[in-house]
Tab-separated table of C-alpha atoms in Angstrom:
chain	number	residue	atom	x	y	z
A	277	MET	CA	-10.771	-36.931	-14.106
A	278	LYS	CA	-10.936	-39.138	-10.938
A	279	ARG	CA	-7.644	-37.518	-9.803
A	280	LEU	CA	-9.151	-33.711	-10.914
A	281	GLU	CA	-12.180	-34.615	-8.703
A	282	ALA	CA	-10.113	-36.053	-5.982
A	283	ALA	CA	-7.812	-32.938	-6.124
A	284	VAL	CA	-11.195	-30.506	-6.328
A	285	GLU	CA	-12.568	-32.233	-3.103
A	286	HIS	CA	-9.170	-31.330	-1.271
A	287	LEU	CA	-9.679	-27.758	-1.865
A	288	ALA	CA	-12.948	-27.789	-0.202
A	289	VAL	CA	-15.145	-26.391	-2.996
A	290	ASP	CA	-18.314	-27.457	-4.409
A	291	THR	CA	-16.603	-30.275	-6.648
A	292	ARG	CA	-19.342	-30.642	-9.325
A	293	TRP	CA	-19.866	-26.705	-9.634
A	294	PHE	CA	-16.106	-26.375	-9.849
A	295	VAL	CA	-15.894	-29.139	-12.393
A	296	ASP	CA	-18.527	-27.547	-14.868
A	297	ALA	CA	-16.930	-24.125	-14.528
A	298	PHE	CA	-13.351	-25.400	-15.112
A	299	SER	CA	-14.674	-27.499	-17.818
A	300	GLU	CA	-16.784	-24.571	-19.272
A	301	LEU	CA	-13.078	-22.278	-19.722
A	302	LEU	CA	-11.402	-25.247	-20.980
A	303	GLU	CA	-13.836	-26.006	-23.695
A	304	SER	CA	-13.897	-22.171	-24.479
A	305	MET	CA	-9.990	-22.307	-24.971
A	306	ARG	CA	-8.664	-22.982	-28.791
A	307	PRO	CA	-5.115	-24.135	-29.480
A	308	HIS	CA	-3.200	-21.826	-31.216
A	309	GLU	CA	-2.518	-22.547	-34.516
A	310	PRO	CA	-0.010	-20.728	-36.952
A	311	GLY	CA	-0.752	-18.829	-39.806
A	312	GLU	CA	0.893	-17.624	-42.483
A	313	GLU	CA	1.114	-14.174	-41.334
A	314	ASP	CA	3.082	-15.696	-38.431
A	315	SER	CA	6.408	-15.699	-40.234
A	316	ALA	CA	6.248	-11.771	-41.333
A	317	GLU	CA	5.338	-10.934	-37.771
A	318	ASP	CA	8.411	-13.499	-36.649
A	319	ALA	CA	10.274	-11.359	-38.879
A	320	PHE	CA	9.097	-8.061	-37.714
A	321	LEU	CA	9.937	-9.121	-34.465
A	322	VAL	CA	13.453	-10.451	-35.003
A	323	GLU	CA	14.211	-7.154	-36.527
A	324	SER	CA	12.741	-4.739	-34.361
A	325	GLY	CA	14.832	-6.310	-31.565
A	326	SER	CA	11.779	-7.502	-29.491
A	327	PHE	CA	13.013	-10.961	-29.647
A	328	THR	CA	16.316	-12.625	-30.921
A	329	ALA	CA	15.663	-15.479	-33.101
A	330	GLU	CA	16.083	-18.236	-30.233
A	331	GLU	CA	13.864	-16.334	-27.473
A	332	LEU	CA	11.205	-16.158	-30.426
A	333	ALA	CA	11.568	-19.850	-31.102
A	334	GLU	CA	11.617	-20.673	-27.799
A	335	THR	CA	8.368	-18.535	-27.013
A	336	LYS	CA	6.609	-20.386	-29.915
A	337	ARG	CA	7.714	-23.881	-28.074
A	338	SER	CA	5.989	-22.226	-24.933
A	339	LEU	CA	2.934	-21.405	-26.566
A	340	ALA	CA	2.692	-24.891	-28.486
A	341	ARG	CA	3.297	-26.731	-24.950
A	342	GLY	CA	-0.538	-24.785	-24.009
A	343	SER	CA	1.630	-21.817	-21.661
A	344	LEU	CA	-0.809	-19.683	-22.437
A	345	HIS	CA	-3.476	-21.759	-21.796
A	346	MET	CA	-2.122	-22.664	-18.418
A	347	ARG	CA	-1.749	-18.730	-17.820
A	348	MET	CA	-5.029	-17.966	-18.514
A	349	ALA	CA	-6.618	-21.310	-16.507
A	350	ALA	CA	-4.633	-19.714	-13.747
A	351	SER	CA	-5.609	-16.622	-13.949
A	352	TRP	CA	-9.451	-17.246	-13.755
A	353	LEU	CA	-8.824	-19.903	-10.747
A	354	SER	CA	-7.407	-17.555	-8.750
A	355	PRO	CA	-10.634	-14.892	-8.112
A	356	LEU	CA	-12.882	-17.990	-8.634
A	357	LEU	CA	-11.668	-19.835	-5.756
A	358	ALA	CA	-11.993	-16.785	-3.430
A	359	THR	CA	-15.556	-16.908	-3.911
A	360	LEU	CA	-18.702	-18.336	-1.789
A	361	SER	CA	-21.705	-20.144	-3.076
A	362	LEU	CA	-25.119	-18.987	-2.497
A	363	ARG	CA	-25.692	-21.122	0.777
A	364	ASP	CA	-22.208	-20.499	2.289
A	365	ALA	CA	-22.935	-16.829	1.628
A	366	ALA	CA	-26.632	-17.051	3.221
A	367	GLY	CA	-25.010	-19.057	6.081
A	368	PHE	CA	-22.157	-16.888	7.044
A	369	LEU	CA	-24.330	-13.590	6.765
A	370	GLY	CA	-27.244	-15.734	8.919
A	371	ARG	CA	-29.903	-14.891	6.215
A	372	ASP	CA	-31.949	-17.213	4.200
A	373	GLU	CA	-31.043	-17.694	0.345
A	374	ASP	CA	-33.818	-15.438	-0.776
A	375	ALA	CA	-32.785	-12.620	1.119
A	376	VAL	CA	-29.408	-12.774	0.025
A	377	ARG	CA	-30.514	-13.007	-3.357
A	378	ALA	CA	-32.681	-9.799	-3.043
A	379	ALA	CA	-29.590	-7.885	-1.768
A	380	VAL	CA	-27.766	-8.975	-4.496
A	381	THR	CA	-30.938	-7.107	-6.897
A	382	ASP	CA	-30.914	-4.475	-4.902
A	383	GLY	CA	-26.794	-3.611	-4.946
A	384	PHE	CA	-26.028	-4.527	-1.302
A	385	LEU	CA	-24.031	-7.599	-1.822
A	386	TYR	CA	-22.491	-8.207	-5.022
A	387	ALA	CA	-22.371	-11.858	-7.118
A	388	TYR	CA	-21.832	-13.018	-10.327
A	389	GLU	CA	-23.004	-16.083	-12.079
A	390	VAL	CA	-20.593	-19.324	-13.112
A	391	THR	CA	-21.937	-22.135	-14.683
A	392	GLY	CA	-25.537	-20.993	-13.602
A	393	GLN	CA	-24.996	-20.574	-9.866
A	394	LEU	CA	-24.273	-17.353	-7.953
A	395	ARG	CA	-20.730	-16.765	-6.638
A	396	PHE	CA	-19.988	-14.507	-3.827
A	397	PRO	CA	-16.381	-12.579	-3.967
A	398	ASP	CA	-14.927	-13.156	-0.510
A	399	TRP	CA	-13.377	-9.547	-0.914
A	400	GLN	CA	-16.982	-7.938	0.306
A	401	PHE	CA	-17.024	-10.107	3.636
A	402	ASP	CA	-16.097	-8.789	7.359
A	403	VAL	CA	-16.233	-10.918	9.981
A	404	SER	CA	-15.562	-8.359	12.653
A	405	LYS	CA	-18.304	-5.811	11.030
A	406	PRO	CA	-21.841	-5.907	12.583
A	407	GLY	CA	-23.700	-6.747	9.224
A	408	LYS	CA	-20.488	-9.048	7.856
A	409	VAL	CA	-19.777	-6.889	4.791
A	410	ILE	CA	-17.028	-4.165	4.417
A	411	PRO	CA	-17.865	-0.593	4.719
A	412	HIS	CA	-19.172	1.218	2.010
A	413	LEU	CA	-19.790	-1.806	0.247
A	414	GLN	CA	-23.458	-0.672	-1.839
A	415	ALA	CA	-21.313	2.298	-3.121
A	416	LEU	CA	-18.430	0.406	-3.922
A	417	ILE	CA	-20.091	-2.017	-5.731
A	418	GLU	CA	-21.906	0.957	-7.740
A	419	VAL	CA	-18.829	2.621	-8.568
A	420	MET	CA	-16.875	-0.578	-9.706
A	421	THR	CA	-19.507	-2.470	-11.577
A	422	SER	CA	-19.956	0.548	-13.821
A	423	ARG	CA	-16.264	0.063	-14.895
A	424	TRP	CA	-15.052	-3.279	-14.704
A	425	GLY	CA	-15.506	-7.091	-14.974
A	426	ASP	CA	-15.742	-9.881	-11.994
A	427	SER	CA	-12.018	-10.770	-12.246
A	428	HIS	CA	-10.730	-7.204	-12.450
A	429	MET	CA	-12.528	-6.076	-9.350
A	430	ALA	CA	-10.865	-8.779	-7.145
A	431	GLY	CA	-7.630	-8.381	-8.273
A	432	PHE	CA	-8.130	-4.261	-7.171
A	433	MET	CA	-9.661	-5.542	-4.126
A	434	HIS	CA	-6.499	-7.862	-3.322
A	435	THR	CA	-3.649	-5.453	-4.347
A	436	PRO	CA	-1.991	-3.064	-2.204
A	437	GLN	CA	-2.603	0.417	-3.741
A	438	TRP	CA	0.328	3.104	-3.709
A	439	ASP	CA	-2.251	5.785	-2.546
A	440	LEU	CA	-3.790	3.582	0.181
A	441	ILE	CA	-0.990	4.061	3.152
A	442	GLY	CA	-1.628	2.631	6.347
A	443	GLU	CA	0.875	0.727	8.101
A	444	GLY	CA	2.722	0.314	4.623
A	445	ARG	CA	0.317	-0.080	1.238
A	446	GLN	CA	-2.801	-1.369	1.938
A	447	THR	CA	-5.497	-3.204	-0.220
A	448	PRO	CA	-9.022	-1.367	-0.884
A	449	ILE	CA	-10.310	-4.273	1.603
A	450	ALA	CA	-7.774	-3.837	4.434
A	451	TRP	CA	-8.227	0.218	4.103
A	452	LEU	CA	-12.118	-0.082	4.106
A	453	ARG	CA	-12.069	-2.514	7.265
A	454	ASP	CA	-9.981	-0.299	9.107
A	455	GLY	CA	-12.190	2.743	8.619
A	456	GLY	CA	-10.118	4.216	5.711
A	457	ASP	CA	-11.958	6.791	3.903
A	458	PHE	CA	-14.255	5.818	1.258
A	459	GLN	CA	-13.355	8.506	-1.272
A	460	ASP	CA	-9.838	7.365	-1.277
A	461	VAL	CA	-11.071	4.132	-2.894
A	462	LYS	CA	-13.491	5.577	-5.177
A	463	GLU	CA	-11.024	8.212	-6.682
A	464	LEU	CA	-8.502	5.447	-7.489
A	465	ILE	CA	-11.104	3.314	-9.476
A	466	GLU	CA	-12.238	6.409	-11.020
A	467	SER	CA	-8.929	7.669	-12.089
A	468	SER	CA	-7.782	3.927	-13.090
A	469	ASP	CA	-7.643	3.369	-17.355
A	470	TRP	CA	-8.538	-0.004	-16.501
A	471	ARG	CA	-12.117	-0.524	-18.235
């Protein structure tokens, strides 16, 4: 535990909050326990050509070693580390914490709760803009929160999109920061099958 705490401190995040959140995630995971139905499923996978018997055996060994749990933890960590605490968001925006909470309530900022604390995804902030948030943020929050959860929003905002072409494919963040049309981003969100 001391080694984990030292590593988290190295990340320059709130150590106590991070350890609580990560512990909550790990406690929610259950080990893979093979059941009787596995043998029928195994036979189907091999007979269908999806796996050879050797590939299936290696995959099962990998699962037994916790590879799926490690991937789940990694996919959880990435968007979470790209968030700000309430205190940090308030400092960045030059507002007090009550004003920032009110902005979340009114849909002007986006935050979600992790272990009882608000976390503000970094994709919504822009140091080069007068209000220090990306253009069209309120409309963006409205259209995304009606369809997706927190990690899905982060994934979309940080992924270059084929339909957002500036100097190459752009992420929705870069597109909006560079003055791209909000309607283009909105149409991508609304046409997505990711629900």
